[in-house]
Structure formats: C-alpha cells, structure tokens
Amino acid sequence: MKKNKTVTKKELAQHLHDNLGFSVRSMSRVVDEVFELIKEALIIGEPVKIVRFGTFEPYERRGRRGVSPRSGEAIEIPDQKTVVFRPSPTLRKNLNAR
C-alpha cells in the first residue's frame, strides 16, 4: 500500500488478492461484508473490538444550543449518534514507534 494516501476498499481488496491469491472480486465482497458487519453492530449500539487494532464504539452526543455562522442567530443542535475509535495499546505502541 502507498504511503501518505487514503486507503480505499478497492486497495484493501487488491492487497488481500496479492497476499492470499483469491480473485479481486471475491476479496472485494469479503471487505464489503466485514464493513457491513461492523456497521450493523454499531447501528444496534454494540461496540466492535478488533484485537490488536482497536474498538469502534457508538457514541451519542447530547443536543445543545449553538449559533448559526450565517445569520448569527441561536439554534438548537439535536442529539446525534456518532462513532468513536479507541486504538488498542498495541496499535498505539506501533504508531509511536515510527
């Protein structure tokens, strides 16, 4: 994989193809299925833990008052769901070693 570039699903599938020998099309389906499983778990509120990589956790932001940058008037920002990623100690150690 190239450095200083965003990794795409297509590149993940190509990397799996290069290392495992299965077709790019089947590896693309595998990548899609993995992301679909992660997405489904997060939607129902379950964290997704990938050992030696990290944990994806659903997180609910409370609504708050804000100011519209265009008009300057006060607005209500509703509750929002988002995802938080917490890297594992192993990943953090590897990132800091470089």
GROMACS .gro file of C-alpha atoms in nm:
model
   98
    1MET     CA    1   0.000   0.000   0.000
    2LYS     CA    2   0.112   0.351  -0.077
    3LYS     CA    3   0.223   0.593   0.193
    4ASN     CA    4   0.060   0.932   0.259
    5LYS     CA    5  -0.262   0.832   0.086
    6THR     CA    6  -0.609   0.731   0.196
    7VAL     CA    7  -0.659   0.356   0.176
    8THR     CA    8  -0.969   0.263  -0.025
    9LYS     CA    9  -1.182  -0.051  -0.016
   10LYS     CA   10  -1.054  -0.131  -0.365
   11GLU     CA   11  -0.694  -0.115  -0.241
   12LEU     CA   12  -0.781  -0.339   0.055
   13ALA     CA   13  -0.931  -0.596  -0.183
   14GLN     CA   14  -0.625  -0.574  -0.410
   15HIS     CA   15  -0.392  -0.620  -0.112
   16LEU     CA   16  -0.585  -0.929   0.000
   17HIS     CA   17  -0.575  -1.062  -0.357
   18ASP     CA   18  -0.198  -1.009  -0.375
   19ASN     CA   19  -0.135  -1.182  -0.042
   20LEU     CA   20  -0.397  -1.459  -0.044
   21GLY     CA   21  -0.437  -1.534  -0.414
   22PHE     CA   22  -0.817  -1.523  -0.430
   23SER     CA   23  -0.985  -1.316  -0.701
   24VAL     CA   24  -1.011  -0.941  -0.654
   25ARG     CA   25  -1.389  -0.970  -0.694
   26SER     CA   26  -1.421  -1.221  -0.408
   27MET     CA   27  -1.184  -1.020  -0.187
   28SER     CA   28  -1.392  -0.710  -0.259
   29ARG     CA   29  -1.701  -0.896  -0.137
   30VAL     CA   30  -1.513  -1.000   0.179
   31VAL     CA   31  -1.414  -0.639   0.251
   32ASP     CA   32  -1.773  -0.524   0.193
   33GLU     CA   33  -1.908  -0.794   0.428
   34VAL     CA   34  -1.662  -0.703   0.704
   35PHE     CA   35  -1.765  -0.338   0.688
   36GLU     CA   36  -2.133  -0.435   0.675
   37LEU     CA   37  -2.094  -0.644   0.995
   38ILE     CA   38  -1.919  -0.354   1.169
   39LYS     CA   39  -2.190  -0.112   1.055
   40GLU     CA   40  -2.476  -0.339   1.169
   41ALA     CA   41  -2.322  -0.385   1.513
   42LEU     CA   42  -2.275  -0.010   1.559
   43ILE     CA   43  -2.631   0.065   1.445
   44ILE     CA   44  -2.775  -0.160   1.718
   45GLY     CA   45  -2.545   0.003   1.975
   46GLU     CA   46  -2.281  -0.268   2.013
   47PRO     CA   47  -1.909  -0.187   2.025
   48VAL     CA   48  -1.682  -0.364   1.775
   49LYS     CA   49  -1.349  -0.480   1.916
   50ILE     CA   50  -1.072  -0.586   1.679
   51VAL     CA   51  -0.791  -0.738   1.883
   52ARG     CA   52  -0.454  -0.559   1.847
   53PHE     CA   53  -0.624  -0.287   1.639
   54GLY     CA   54  -0.886  -0.107   1.844
   55THR     CA   55  -1.251  -0.064   1.936
   56PHE     CA   56  -1.526   0.119   1.749
   57GLU     CA   57  -1.797   0.237   1.988
   58PRO     CA   58  -2.128   0.406   1.915
   59TYR     CA   59  -2.149   0.738   2.096
   60GLU     CA   60  -2.447   0.965   2.146
   61ARG     CA   61  -2.385   1.339   2.154
   62ARG     CA   62  -2.637   1.534   2.353
   63GLY     CA   63  -2.820   1.817   2.186
   64ARG     CA   64  -2.705   2.168   2.263
   65ARG     CA   65  -2.754   2.530   2.177
   66GLY     CA   66  -2.540   2.676   1.903
   67VAL     CA   67  -2.508   2.981   1.683
   68SER     CA   68  -2.566   2.978   1.308
   69PRO     CA   69  -2.248   3.105   1.138
   70ARG     CA   70  -2.450   3.262   0.855
   71SER     CA   71  -2.716   3.452   1.045
   72GLY     CA   72  -2.567   3.465   1.394
   73GLU     CA   73  -2.896   3.353   1.547
   74ALA     CA   74  -2.928   3.091   1.820
   75ILE     CA   75  -3.020   2.740   1.703
   76GLU     CA   76  -3.085   2.406   1.869
   77ILE     CA   77  -2.847   2.128   1.764
   78PRO     CA   78  -3.030   1.795   1.806
   79ASP     CA   79  -2.893   1.474   1.964
   80GLN     CA   80  -2.663   1.292   1.723
   81LYS     CA   81  -2.516   0.945   1.707
   82THR     CA   82  -2.156   0.907   1.601
   83VAL     CA   83  -1.872   0.655   1.631
   84VAL     CA   84  -1.563   0.680   1.850
   85PHE     CA   85  -1.248   0.479   1.772
   86ARG     CA   86  -1.013   0.387   2.053
   87PRO     CA   87  -0.685   0.235   1.933
   88SER     CA   88  -0.552  -0.068   2.117
   89PRO     CA   89  -0.231  -0.037   2.320
   90THR     CA   90  -0.055  -0.248   2.054
   91LEU     CA   91  -0.161  -0.016   1.772
   92ARG     CA   92  -0.072   0.292   1.977
   93LYS     CA   93   0.272   0.145   2.050
   94ASN     CA   94   0.330   0.067   1.681
   95LEU     CA   95   0.221   0.417   1.576
   96ASN     CA   96   0.455   0.581   1.824
   97ALA     CA   97   0.749   0.358   1.728
   98ARG     CA   98   0.771   0.516   1.383
   0.00000   0.00000   0.00000
